[in-house]
Tab-separated table of C-alpha atoms (C1' of nucleotides) in Angstrom:
chain	number	residue	atom	x	y	z
A	1	UNK	CA	47.286	19.821	35.343
A	2	UNK	CA	45.804	16.367	35.799
A	3	UNK	CA	44.327	15.877	39.251
A	4	UNK	CA	46.529	13.775	41.538
A	5	UNK	CA	44.121	10.832	41.804
A	6	UNK	CA	43.838	10.280	38.072
A	7	UNK	CA	45.763	7.348	36.559
A	8	UNK	CA	49.312	7.991	35.481
A	9	UNK	CA	49.508	9.213	31.907
A	10	UNK	CA	50.070	6.385	29.466
A	11	UNK	CA	52.938	6.561	27.078
A	12	UNK	CA	52.012	6.183	23.452
A	13	UNK	CA	48.824	4.126	23.982
A	14	UNK	CA	45.713	4.521	26.005
A	15	UNK	CA	45.585	0.897	27.135
A	16	UNK	CA	48.315	-0.545	29.403
A	17	UNK	CA	49.931	-2.547	26.575
A	18	UNK	CA	48.072	-4.734	24.228
A	19	UNK	CA	48.217	-8.315	25.557
A	20	UNK	CA	49.369	-10.995	23.133
A	21	UNK	CA	46.520	-12.931	21.600
A	22	UNK	CA	46.267	-16.530	22.770
A	23	UNK	CA	43.658	-19.132	23.553
A	24	UNK	CA	44.072	-18.381	27.252
A	25	UNK	CA	43.567	-14.667	26.751
A	26	UNK	CA	40.462	-15.333	24.675
A	27	UNK	CA	38.918	-17.735	27.171
A	28	UNK	CA	39.693	-15.338	30.005
A	29	UNK	CA	38.132	-12.436	28.187
A	30	UNK	CA	35.082	-14.609	27.542
A	31	UNK	CA	34.858	-15.443	31.255
A	32	UNK	CA	35.028	-11.793	32.225
A	33	UNK	CA	32.338	-10.927	29.739
A	34	UNK	CA	30.211	-13.810	31.012
A	35	UNK	CA	30.498	-12.642	34.591
A	36	UNK	CA	29.704	-9.072	33.697
A	37	UNK	CA	27.080	-9.359	31.024
A	38	UNK	CA	25.786	-12.896	30.593
A	39	UNK	CA	26.368	-15.415	27.822
A	40	UNK	CA	24.215	-13.683	25.242
A	41	UNK	CA	26.779	-10.911	25.230
A	42	UNK	CA	29.778	-13.229	25.022
A	43	UNK	CA	30.021	-12.806	21.271
A	44	UNK	CA	33.047	-13.112	19.078
A	45	UNK	CA	32.885	-9.439	18.277
A	46	UNK	CA	32.736	-8.360	21.898
A	47	UNK	CA	35.515	-10.667	23.013
A	48	UNK	CA	37.631	-9.345	20.180
A	49	UNK	CA	36.850	-5.774	21.165
A	50	UNK	CA	37.892	-6.496	24.749
A	51	UNK	CA	41.189	-7.780	23.385
A	52	UNK	CA	41.612	-4.825	21.080
A	53	UNK	CA	41.395	-6.770	17.891
A	54	UNK	CA	38.869	-7.896	15.300
A	55	UNK	CA	36.593	-10.910	15.554
A	56	UNK	CA	38.360	-12.602	12.657
A	57	UNK	CA	41.538	-12.904	14.701
A	58	UNK	CA	39.900	-15.218	17.219
A	59	UNK	CA	39.450	-17.951	14.665
A	60	UNK	CA	43.134	-18.751	14.830
A	61	UNK	CA	42.613	-20.049	18.372
A	62	UNK	CA	39.025	-21.279	18.553
A	63	UNK	CA	37.008	-23.216	16.024
A	64	UNK	CA	33.830	-21.242	16.581
A	65	UNK	CA	31.701	-19.492	19.178
A	66	UNK	CA	30.182	-22.675	20.546
A	67	UNK	CA	33.498	-24.362	21.129
A	68	UNK	CA	34.585	-21.289	23.064
A	69	UNK	CA	31.455	-21.364	25.206
A	70	UNK	CA	32.065	-25.026	25.985
A	71	UNK	CA	35.615	-24.225	27.065
A	72	UNK	CA	34.319	-21.549	29.418
A	73	UNK	CA	31.800	-23.956	30.928
A	74	UNK	CA	34.459	-26.568	31.529
A	75	UNK	CA	36.547	-24.088	33.470
A	76	UNK	CA	33.556	-23.100	35.563
A	77	UNK	CA	33.198	-26.754	36.490
A	78	UNK	CA	36.411	-26.462	38.490
A	79	UNK	CA	34.199	-25.012	41.234
A	80	UNK	CA	32.117	-28.149	41.634
A	81	UNK	CA	32.671	-29.422	45.166
A	82	UNK	CA	33.997	-32.937	45.004
A	83	UNK	CA	32.580	-35.094	47.766
A	84	UNK	CA	34.481	-35.548	51.033
A	85	UNK	CA	34.790	-38.926	52.688
A	86	UNK	CA	31.775	-38.797	54.974
A	87	UNK	CA	28.309	-40.048	54.180
A	88	UNK	CA	27.146	-43.022	52.163
A	89	UNK	CA	28.004	-43.275	48.475
A	90	UNK	CA	24.434	-42.228	47.781
A	91	UNK	CA	24.607	-39.119	49.886
A	92	UNK	CA	27.920	-38.134	48.384
A	93	UNK	CA	26.564	-38.757	44.911
A	94	UNK	CA	23.556	-36.525	45.492
A	95	UNK	CA	25.747	-33.803	47.004
A	96	UNK	CA	28.032	-33.910	43.998
A	97	UNK	CA	25.108	-33.555	41.642
A	98	UNK	CA	23.631	-30.739	43.720
A	99	UNK	CA	26.944	-28.935	43.634
A	100	UNK	CA	27.197	-29.342	39.883
A	101	UNK	CA	23.674	-28.015	39.485
A	102	UNK	CA	24.434	-25.046	41.697
A	103	UNK	CA	27.373	-24.021	39.543
A	104	UNK	CA	25.187	-24.223	36.454
A	105	UNK	CA	22.354	-22.293	38.106
A	106	UNK	CA	24.556	-19.232	38.025
A	107	UNK	CA	24.811	-19.544	34.254
A	108	UNK	CA	21.580	-20.902	32.828
A	109	UNK	CA	22.525	-20.032	29.293
A	110	UNK	CA	25.636	-22.189	29.544
A	111	UNK	CA	23.509	-24.983	30.982
A	112	UNK	CA	21.257	-24.663	27.966
A	113	UNK	CA	24.220	-25.057	25.687
A	114	UNK	CA	25.527	-28.044	27.650
A	115	UNK	CA	22.269	-29.906	27.089
A	116	UNK	CA	23.147	-30.368	23.445
A	117	UNK	CA	26.897	-29.788	23.301
A	118	UNK	CA	28.512	-32.027	25.824
A	119	UNK	CA	31.710	-30.412	27.081
A	120	UNK	CA	34.644	-32.763	26.876
A	121	UNK	CA	37.142	-30.714	28.853
A	122	UNK	CA	39.171	-31.958	31.816
A	123	UNK	CA	36.742	-30.831	34.510
A	124	UNK	CA	33.792	-32.442	32.799
A	125	UNK	CA	35.693	-35.679	32.474
A	126	UNK	CA	36.794	-35.540	36.083
A	127	UNK	CA	33.203	-35.073	37.194
A	128	UNK	CA	32.144	-38.021	35.107
A	129	UNK	CA	34.959	-40.141	36.525
A	130	UNK	CA	33.920	-39.296	40.091
A	131	UNK	CA	30.305	-40.102	39.333
A	132	UNK	CA	31.297	-43.480	37.920
A	133	UNK	CA	33.384	-44.204	41.011
A	134	UNK	CA	30.522	-43.457	43.374
A	135	UNK	CA	28.124	-45.619	41.409
A	136	UNK	CA	30.629	-48.482	41.366
A	137	UNK	CA	31.072	-48.047	45.102
A	138	UNK	CA	27.319	-48.470	45.399
A	139	UNK	CA	27.559	-51.802	43.627
A	140	UNK	CA	26.249	-50.651	40.269
A	141	UNK	CA	27.741	-52.754	37.459
A	142	UNK	CA	30.113	-50.901	35.111
A	143	UNK	CA	27.884	-50.881	32.075
A	144	UNK	CA	24.936	-49.683	34.114
A	145	UNK	CA	27.110	-47.068	35.779
A	146	UNK	CA	28.261	-45.702	32.428
A	147	UNK	CA	24.726	-45.108	31.204
A	148	UNK	CA	23.545	-43.961	34.615
A	149	UNK	CA	26.273	-41.335	35.024
A	150	UNK	CA	25.288	-39.889	31.692
A	151	UNK	CA	21.641	-39.779	32.679
A	152	UNK	CA	22.396	-38.113	36.003
A	153	UNK	CA	24.534	-35.379	34.492
A	154	UNK	CA	22.002	-34.796	31.768
A	155	UNK	CA	19.214	-34.436	34.273
A	156	UNK	CA	21.166	-32.036	36.448
A	157	UNK	CA	22.115	-29.971	33.409
A	158	UNK	CA	18.608	-29.715	32.121
A	159	UNK	CA	17.298	-28.709	35.498
A	160	UNK	CA	19.731	-25.847	35.680
A	161	UNK	CA	18.835	-24.825	32.146
A	162	UNK	CA	15.167	-24.766	33.021
A	163	UNK	CA	15.178	-23.333	36.497
A	164	UNK	CA	17.760	-20.798	35.504
A	165	UNK	CA	15.639	-19.646	32.598
A	166	UNK	CA	12.851	-18.603	34.932
A	167	UNK	CA	13.626	-15.295	36.528
A	168	UNK	CA	16.409	-14.734	34.073
A	169	UNK	CA	14.527	-12.480	31.754
A	170	UNK	CA	11.601	-10.164	32.426
A	171	UNK	CA	9.346	-12.200	30.132
A	172	UNK	CA	9.860	-15.388	32.061
A	173	UNK	CA	7.259	-14.324	34.594
A	174	UNK	CA	4.789	-13.875	31.791
A	175	UNK	CA	5.642	-17.219	30.296
A	176	UNK	CA	5.290	-18.826	33.662
A	177	UNK	CA	2.025	-17.052	34.257
A	178	UNK	CA	0.882	-18.104	30.799
A	179	UNK	CA	1.646	-21.759	31.547
A	180	UNK	CA	-0.044	-21.624	34.941
A	181	UNK	CA	-3.170	-20.029	33.585
A	182	UNK	CA	-3.262	-22.381	30.598
A	183	UNK	CA	-3.062	-25.359	32.943
A	184	UNK	CA	-5.723	-23.914	35.211
A	185	UNK	CA	-8.016	-23.205	32.296
A	186	UNK	CA	-7.546	-26.744	30.990
A	187	UNK	CA	-8.187	-28.154	34.450
A	188	UNK	CA	-11.447	-26.231	34.578
A	189	UNK	CA	-12.763	-27.095	31.116
A	190	UNK	CA	-13.997	-30.566	32.047
A	191	UNK	CA	-11.863	-32.293	29.413
A	192	UNK	CA	-8.811	-32.722	31.624
A	193	UNK	CA	-9.996	-34.559	34.733
A	194	UNK	CA	-6.533	-35.723	35.757
A	195	UNK	CA	-5.118	-32.247	35.428
A	196	UNK	CA	-7.994	-31.001	37.562
A	197	UNK	CA	-7.330	-33.686	40.165
A	198	UNK	CA	-3.639	-32.853	40.254
A	199	UNK	CA	-4.403	-29.212	40.880
A	200	UNK	CA	-1.492	-27.217	42.136
A	201	UNK	CA	0.656	-30.314	42.660
A	202	UNK	CA	1.824	-29.710	39.085
A	203	UNK	CA	3.565	-26.541	40.174
A	204	UNK	CA	4.329	-27.449	43.763
A	205	UNK	CA	7.734	-27.940	45.299
A	206	UNK	CA	10.666	-25.630	45.644
A	207	UNK	CA	13.425	-26.038	43.132
A	208	UNK	CA	15.748	-27.750	45.541
A	209	UNK	CA	13.217	-30.145	47.071
A	210	UNK	CA	12.032	-31.247	43.689
A	211	UNK	CA	15.574	-31.630	42.417
A	212	UNK	CA	16.591	-33.838	45.330
A	213	UNK	CA	13.502	-35.941	44.822
A	214	UNK	CA	14.409	-36.407	41.165
A	215	UNK	CA	17.961	-37.477	42.002
A	216	UNK	CA	16.660	-40.030	44.516
A	217	UNK	CA	14.186	-41.232	41.918
A	218	UNK	CA	16.920	-41.603	39.338
A	219	UNK	CA	19.115	-43.501	41.762
A	220	UNK	CA	16.293	-45.837	42.753
A	221	UNK	CA	15.663	-46.365	39.075
A	222	UNK	CA	19.304	-47.129	38.388
A	223	UNK	CA	19.405	-49.761	41.125
A	224	UNK	CA	16.228	-51.373	39.822
A	225	UNK	CA	16.930	-51.273	36.095
A	226	UNK	CA	19.859	-53.160	34.572
A	227	UNK	CA	20.881	-52.139	31.062
A	228	UNK	CA	19.634	-54.575	28.413
A	229	UNK	CA	21.861	-57.505	27.365
A	230	UNK	CA	24.226	-56.863	24.441
B	1	UNK	CA	-9.912	-21.033	-23.558
B	2	UNK	CA	-8.031	-22.116	-20.513
B	3	UNK	CA	-7.589	-25.858	-20.236
B	4	UNK	CA	-10.079	-27.257	-17.742
B	5	UNK	CA	-7.516	-28.410	-15.203
B	6	UNK	CA	-5.407	-25.276	-15.045
B	7	UNK	CA	-6.079	-22.629	-12.418
B	8	UNK	CA	-8.202	-19.695	-13.448
B	9	UNK	CA	-6.151	-16.841	-14.892
B	10	UNK	CA	-5.045	-14.325	-12.309
B	11	UNK	CA	-6.365	-10.865	-12.523
B	12	UNK	CA	-4.075	-7.976	-11.716
B	13	UNK	CA	-1.520	-9.804	-9.517
B	14	UNK	CA	0.982	-12.578	-9.977
B	15	UNK	CA	0.205	-14.236	-6.671
B	16	UNK	CA	-3.218	-15.825	-6.102
B	17	UNK	CA	-4.315	-12.805	-4.036
B	18	UNK	CA	-2.457	-11.665	-1.011
B	19	UNK	CA	-3.875	-13.632	1.869
B	20	UNK	CA	-5.119	-11.607	4.803
B	21	UNK	CA	-2.634	-11.515	7.642
B	22	UNK	CA	-3.723	-13.520	10.653
B	23	UNK	CA	-2.242	-15.634	13.394
B	24	UNK	CA	-3.243	-18.762	11.453
B	25	UNK	CA	-1.548	-17.568	8.306
B	26	UNK	CA	1.596	-16.748	10.235
B	27	UNK	CA	1.752	-20.090	12.030
B	28	UNK	CA	1.091	-21.912	8.767
B	29	UNK	CA	3.831	-20.005	6.992
B	30	UNK	CA	6.150	-20.847	9.865
B	31	UNK	CA	5.265	-24.538	9.570
B	32	UNK	CA	5.973	-24.530	5.849
B	33	UNK	CA	9.297	-22.836	6.405
B	34	UNK	CA	10.114	-25.333	9.162
B	35	UNK	CA	9.371	-28.288	6.926
B	36	UNK	CA	11.382	-26.865	4.044
B	37	UNK	CA	14.345	-25.243	5.736
B	38	UNK	CA	14.571	-26.059	9.431
B	39	UNK	CA	13.935	-23.918	12.481
B	40	UNK	CA	17.011	-21.757	12.136
B	41	UNK	CA	15.457	-20.344	8.980
B	42	UNK	CA	12.049	-19.793	10.530
B	43	UNK	CA	12.789	-16.146	11.230
B	44	UNK	CA	10.392	-13.272	11.520
B	45	UNK	CA	11.829	-11.723	8.397
B	46	UNK	CA	11.451	-14.891	6.341
B	47	UNK	CA	7.935	-15.606	7.502
B	48	UNK	CA	7.006	-12.054	6.683
B	49	UNK	CA	8.567	-12.358	3.240
B	50	UNK	CA	6.578	-15.531	2.596
B	51	UNK	CA	3.442	-13.584	3.463
B	52	UNK	CA	4.445	-10.647	1.318
B	53	UNK	CA	4.824	-8.205	4.152
B	54	UNK	CA	7.401	-6.826	6.542
B	55	UNK	CA	8.542	-8.448	9.770
B	56	UNK	CA	7.068	-5.625	11.824
B	57	UNK	CA	3.556	-6.636	10.794
B	58	UNK	CA	3.819	-9.988	12.516
B	59	UNK	CA	4.019	-8.404	15.933
B	60	UNK	CA	0.329	-7.616	15.812
B	61	UNK	CA	-0.372	-11.352	16.053
B	62	UNK	CA	2.545	-12.908	17.920
B	63	UNK	CA	4.397	-11.616	20.934
B	64	UNK	CA	7.823	-12.615	19.654
B	65	UNK	CA	9.726	-15.257	17.713
B	66	UNK	CA	9.879	-17.724	20.564
B	67	UNK	CA	6.163	-17.649	21.221
B	68	UNK	CA	5.644	-18.404	17.544
B	69	UNK	CA	8.028	-21.348	17.646
B	70	UNK	CA	6.201	-22.732	20.665
B	71	UNK	CA	2.913	-22.478	18.800
B	72	UNK	CA	4.382	-24.421	15.897
B	73	UNK	CA	5.646	-27.133	18.219
B	74	UNK	CA	2.282	-27.505	19.863
B	75	UNK	CA	0.637	-28.092	16.506
B	76	UNK	CA	3.241	-30.695	15.614
B	77	UNK	CA	2.263	-32.521	18.779
B	78	UNK	CA	-1.068	-33.322	17.179
B	79	UNK	CA	0.811	-36.191	15.493
B	80	UNK	CA	1.704	-37.923	18.737
B	81	UNK	CA	0.009	-41.309	18.708
B	82	UNK	CA	-2.250	-41.591	21.712
B	83	UNK	CA	-2.188	-45.064	23.167
B	84	UNK	CA	-4.808	-47.603	22.186
B	85	UNK	CA	-6.508	-49.839	24.723
B	86	UNK	CA	-4.168	-52.826	24.589
B	87	UNK	CA	-1.143	-53.458	26.750
B	88	UNK	CA	-0.499	-52.634	30.380
B	89	UNK	CA	-0.544	-49.022	31.555
B	90	UNK	CA	3.227	-49.204	31.591
B	91	UNK	CA	3.522	-50.382	28.039
B	92	UNK	CA	1.085	-47.738	26.848
B	93	UNK	CA	2.951	-45.103	28.792
B	94	UNK	CA	6.270	-46.012	27.226
B	95	UNK	CA	4.703	-46.129	23.759
B	96	UNK	CA	3.236	-42.685	24.263
B	97	UNK	CA	6.595	-41.293	25.307
B	98	UNK	CA	8.333	-42.994	22.397
B	99	UNK	CA	5.805	-41.513	20.007
B	100	UNK	CA	6.304	-38.051	21.477
B	101	UNK	CA	10.059	-38.433	21.176
B	102	UNK	CA	9.722	-39.562	17.579
B	103	UNK	CA	7.809	-36.434	16.633
B	104	UNK	CA	10.467	-34.283	18.245
B	105	UNK	CA	13.280	-36.220	16.583
B	106	UNK	CA	12.177	-34.778	13.292
B	107	UNK	CA	12.704	-31.272	14.674
B	108	UNK	CA	15.624	-31.245	17.095
B	109	UNK	CA	15.804	-27.480	17.170
B	110	UNK	CA	12.225	-27.283	18.381
B	111	UNK	CA	13.011	-29.897	21.010
B	112	UNK	CA	15.892	-27.717	22.138
B	113	UNK	CA	13.544	-24.805	22.546
B	114	UNK	CA	10.978	-26.934	24.405
B	115	UNK	CA	13.569	-27.835	27.031
B	116	UNK	CA	13.441	-24.307	28.377
B	117	UNK	CA	10.187	-22.906	27.026
B	118	UNK	CA	7.421	-25.277	27.955
B	119	UNK	CA	4.674	-25.098	25.361
B	120	UNK	CA	1.295	-24.585	26.955
B	121	UNK	CA	-0.862	-25.166	23.904
B	122	UNK	CA	-3.767	-27.599	23.699
B	123	UNK	CA	-1.787	-30.554	22.358
B	124	UNK	CA	0.863	-30.246	25.050
B	125	UNK	CA	-1.799	-30.135	27.718
B	126	UNK	CA	-3.587	-33.104	26.235
B	127	UNK	CA	-0.377	-35.106	26.266
B	128	UNK	CA	0.184	-34.181	29.870
B	129	UNK	CA	-3.363	-35.150	30.771
B	130	UNK	CA	-2.957	-38.554	29.126
B	131	UNK	CA	0.318	-39.135	30.923
B	132	UNK	CA	-1.291	-38.312	34.247
B	133	UNK	CA	-4.135	-40.708	33.503
B	134	UNK	CA	-1.796	-43.588	32.732
B	135	UNK	CA	0.232	-43.003	35.886
B	136	UNK	CA	-2.955	-42.872	37.966
B	137	UNK	CA	-4.062	-46.099	36.301
B	138	UNK	CA	-0.781	-47.600	37.473
B	139	UNK	CA	-1.605	-46.665	41.029
B	140	UNK	CA	0.725	-43.685	41.287
B	141	UNK	CA	-0.667	-41.117	43.758
B	142	UNK	CA	-1.787	-37.808	42.230
B	143	UNK	CA	0.964	-35.660	43.631
B	144	UNK	CA	3.617	-38.146	42.567
B	145	UNK	CA	1.998	-38.431	39.163
B	146	UNK	CA	2.107	-34.658	38.678
B	147	UNK	CA	5.829	-34.454	39.272
B	148	UNK	CA	6.508	-37.685	37.429
B	149	UNK	CA	4.666	-36.630	34.275
B	150	UNK	CA	6.771	-33.516	34.179
B	151	UNK	CA	9.956	-35.498	34.592
B	152	UNK	CA	9.004	-37.962	31.875
B	153	UNK	CA	8.171	-35.272	29.329
B	154	UNK	CA	11.312	-33.380	30.182
B	155	UNK	CA	13.447	-36.450	29.700
B	156	UNK	CA	11.867	-37.316	26.382
B	157	UNK	CA	12.282	-33.740	25.191
B	158	UNK	CA	15.910	-33.541	26.133
B	159	UNK	CA	16.662	-36.816	24.461
B	160	UNK	CA	15.218	-35.586	21.226
B	161	UNK	CA	17.151	-32.346	21.553
B	162	UNK	CA	20.365	-34.261	22.053
B	163	UNK	CA	19.995	-37.123	19.664
B	164	UNK	CA	18.584	-34.825	17.050
B	165	UNK	CA	21.563	-32.530	17.342
B	166	UNK	CA	23.912	-35.260	16.297
B	167	UNK	CA	23.815	-35.777	12.580
B	168	UNK	CA	21.951	-32.541	12.172
B	169	UNK	CA	24.930	-30.445	11.207
B	170	UNK	CA	28.182	-31.428	9.540
B	171	UNK	CA	30.172	-30.433	12.639
B	172	UNK	CA	28.296	-32.803	14.881
B	173	UNK	CA	30.473	-35.676	13.722
B	174	UNK	CA	33.523	-33.719	14.716
B	175	UNK	CA	32.061	-32.834	18.073
B	176	UNK	CA	31.146	-36.434	18.614
B	177	UNK	CA	34.574	-37.559	17.546
B	178	UNK	CA	36.112	-34.947	19.821
B	179	UNK	CA	34.143	-36.245	22.777
B	180	UNK	CA	34.976	-39.853	22.004
B	181	UNK	CA	38.669	-39.175	21.657
B	182	UNK	CA	38.727	-36.986	24.761
B	183	UNK	CA	37.120	-39.780	26.753
B	184	UNK	CA	39.503	-42.357	25.319
B	185	UNK	CA	42.487	-40.178	26.081
B	186	UNK	CA	41.304	-39.648	29.633
B	187	UNK	CA	40.706	-43.371	30.033
B	188	UNK	CA	44.277	-44.015	28.958
B	189	UNK	CA	46.003	-41.403	31.113
B	190	UNK	CA	45.889	-43.432	34.325
B	191	UNK	CA	43.977	-40.775	36.232
B	192	UNK	CA	40.534	-41.996	35.254
B	193	UNK	CA	40.390	-45.672	36.255
B	194	UNK	CA	36.605	-45.845	36.246
B	195	UNK	CA	36.405	-44.297	32.823
B	196	UNK	CA	38.979	-46.847	31.681
B	197	UNK	CA	36.964	-49.687	33.209
B	198	UNK	CA	33.769	-48.478	31.587
B	199	UNK	CA	35.413	-48.433	28.182
B	200	UNK	CA	33.039	-48.267	25.281
B	201	UNK	CA	30.014	-48.820	27.521
B	202	UNK	CA	29.907	-45.038	27.778
B	203	UNK	CA	29.010	-44.759	24.125
B	204	UNK	CA	27.228	-48.073	23.680
B	205	UNK	CA	23.592	-48.586	22.896
B	206	UNK	CA	21.466	-47.495	20.012
B	207	UNK	CA	19.362	-44.432	20.548
B	208	UNK	CA	16.128	-46.354	20.854
B	209	UNK	CA	17.424	-49.059	23.172
B	210	UNK	CA	18.946	-46.568	25.509
B	211	UNK	CA	15.831	-44.411	25.443
B	212	UNK	CA	13.571	-47.344	26.339
B	213	UNK	CA	15.918	-48.277	29.161
B	214	UNK	CA	15.764	-44.748	30.512
B	215	UNK	CA	11.962	-44.691	30.433
B	216	UNK	CA	11.842	-48.009	32.304
B	217	UNK	CA	14.351	-46.633	34.783
B	218	UNK	CA	12.297	-43.516	35.300
B	219	UNK	CA	9.137	-45.537	35.805
B	220	UNK	CA	10.850	-47.836	38.296
B	221	UNK	CA	12.090	-44.748	40.065
B	222	UNK	CA	8.643	-43.206	40.161
B	223	UNK	CA	7.140	-46.328	41.719
B	224	UNK	CA	9.912	-46.449	44.335
B	225	UNK	CA	10.120	-42.765	45.225
B	226	UNK	CA	7.188	-40.908	46.783
B	227	UNK	CA	7.334	-37.138	46.682
B	228	UNK	CA	8.364	-35.629	50.014
B	229	UNK	CA	5.658	-34.604	52.509
B	230	UNK	CA	4.544	-30.988	51.967
C	1	DA	C1'	-6.765	-1.066	14.471
C	2	DC	C1'	-3.694	-2.584	11.298
C	3	DC	C1'	0.185	-2.273	8.387
C	4	DT	C1'	4.540	-0.494	6.683
C	5	DG	C1'	9.511	1.076	5.625
C	6	DA	C1'	13.201	2.284	7.733
C	7	DA	C1'	16.108	2.261	11.388
C	8	DC	C1'	18.579	0.532	15.551
C	9	DA	C1'	21.591	-2.412	17.319
C	10	DC	C1'	23.487	-6.116	16.590
C	11	DC	C1'	25.255	-11.318	15.011
C	12	DG	C1'	29.085	-15.451	13.101
C	13	DT	C1'	32.149	-16.422	9.705
C	14	DT	C1'	35.088	-15.923	5.511
C	15	DC	C1'	38.569	-14.007	2.807
C	16	DA	C1'	41.943	-11.226	0.378
C	17	DA	C1'	45.509	-8.557	1.747
C	18	DG	C1'	49.086	-7.384	4.571
C	19	DT	C1'	53.105	-8.222	8.079
D	1	DA	C1'	51.974	-18.079	10.815
D	2	DC	C1'	49.373	-14.579	12.459
D	3	DC	C1'	46.501	-10.691	12.152
D	4	DT	C1'	43.356	-7.428	10.021
D	5	DG	C1'	39.459	-4.598	7.776
D	6	DA	C1'	35.941	-5.187	5.173
D	7	DA	C1'	32.423	-7.717	3.401
D	8	DC	C1'	28.687	-11.234	3.212
D	9	DA	C1'	24.620	-12.623	4.744
D	10	DC	C1'	21.917	-12.244	7.950
D	11	DC	C1'	19.102	-11.431	12.839
D	12	DG	C1'	14.751	-9.474	16.400
D	13	DT	C1'	12.389	-5.640	17.620
D	14	DT	C1'	10.747	-0.772	17.768
D	15	DC	C1'	8.691	3.210	16.040
D	16	DA	C1'	6.929	7.137	13.457
D	17	DA	C1'	4.096	7.548	9.792
D	18	DG	C1'	0.473	6.309	7.095
D	19	DT	C1'	-4.305	4.121	5.951
DNA sequence: ACCTGAACACCGTTCAAGT
DNA sequence: ACCTGAACACCGTTCAAGT
């Protein structure tokens, strides 16, 4: 009676067999949901529903929603391209940071979270380790390198959070337009001469060009600015 | 009959007279709620309750909750100390940024919002204008100054968002402790030699010292890194 | 035009009770 | 120990209906 191309009839249950609950299963379900619907829909209730259980059951394996989101981000960081052997330490460093930013660009809402909740998973730590190594290779003293690596990651993260926010939602165009017109109005009101002089330079630059410039700036700053004594 | 220093007796109502709804009244109610309970409690429903109405009524005056939060932040920025005439442009610039950061420190959740939603209100624009002026005074070309001002504000904002997050909630100690122990464990596992070499330098530095260092670094970077041609 | 109550479509987390 | 349903205490936003 069932047409030949319909799935085989399931015995007893509709779903193929309820998978055992585990941290892995939860994180995987969260990743699927993230890919399909975006972070704002990666809620405890939805993850639970995908796993055929109630939200309360997840709390056996994860402390809370934020910790789960951080775990997902760390796994995504596995895709960051670690630098090959060619190029100067500086070039490799910038490429690494660009690659990290690119991964985050795909998930601006996770980037936003990472600004305040620093992930401490294996991939995050590996990235940090690599960053430190490249800075050391460039002759940056350890203490400087430690602070600098932090600053670099933070900057990359925030850029992804910001750039990714634009274009993410329908309102972002309005917000952008609102900012642009507010700046233009201020530039024209005679009370903001420097804003007027800057003109469109405020908004100029593609995302990538401006990002590279900021990484170079940061690196120049690092080389010129030792951390204070004690 | 009423003692001279008591308020006049209220006719008809308990409350002094229901204030007319207006954007001002809404923003003021939001500010009061922010001061008393923190941003997470500055919800449309609570603001409305404070104004003796329903949440739906607010939408006549504000586009949505985020726009309202941005308006509140802009007003808070009125407290940023604009630099006096003494000191070099650099010193005044750093003081201005420190003052901005200080204001945001008191409201980390607003700082978090400002990372992605740039406020475009009058106080934000005035701050930006002043920043541009100081950079120009330091001989930074206009186009460089435009990008640099953005970078400086962004960095200050993100620092407030981050530093303010710590100590804000009871879990933040745990998160911090989790990060510290994860880093220590990684440093000890033999696979992260640079992390091991860096040791506690990763976490060293008081908030203020590290923030000043980063501003100096940024400024050194700005002076050393012209924006790319067109 | 402004204001409202009610509804829609959700959240995270806790907890007593079961297995 | 693990899992669950139900409850607690909320959200932002829309909309038909009133004034």
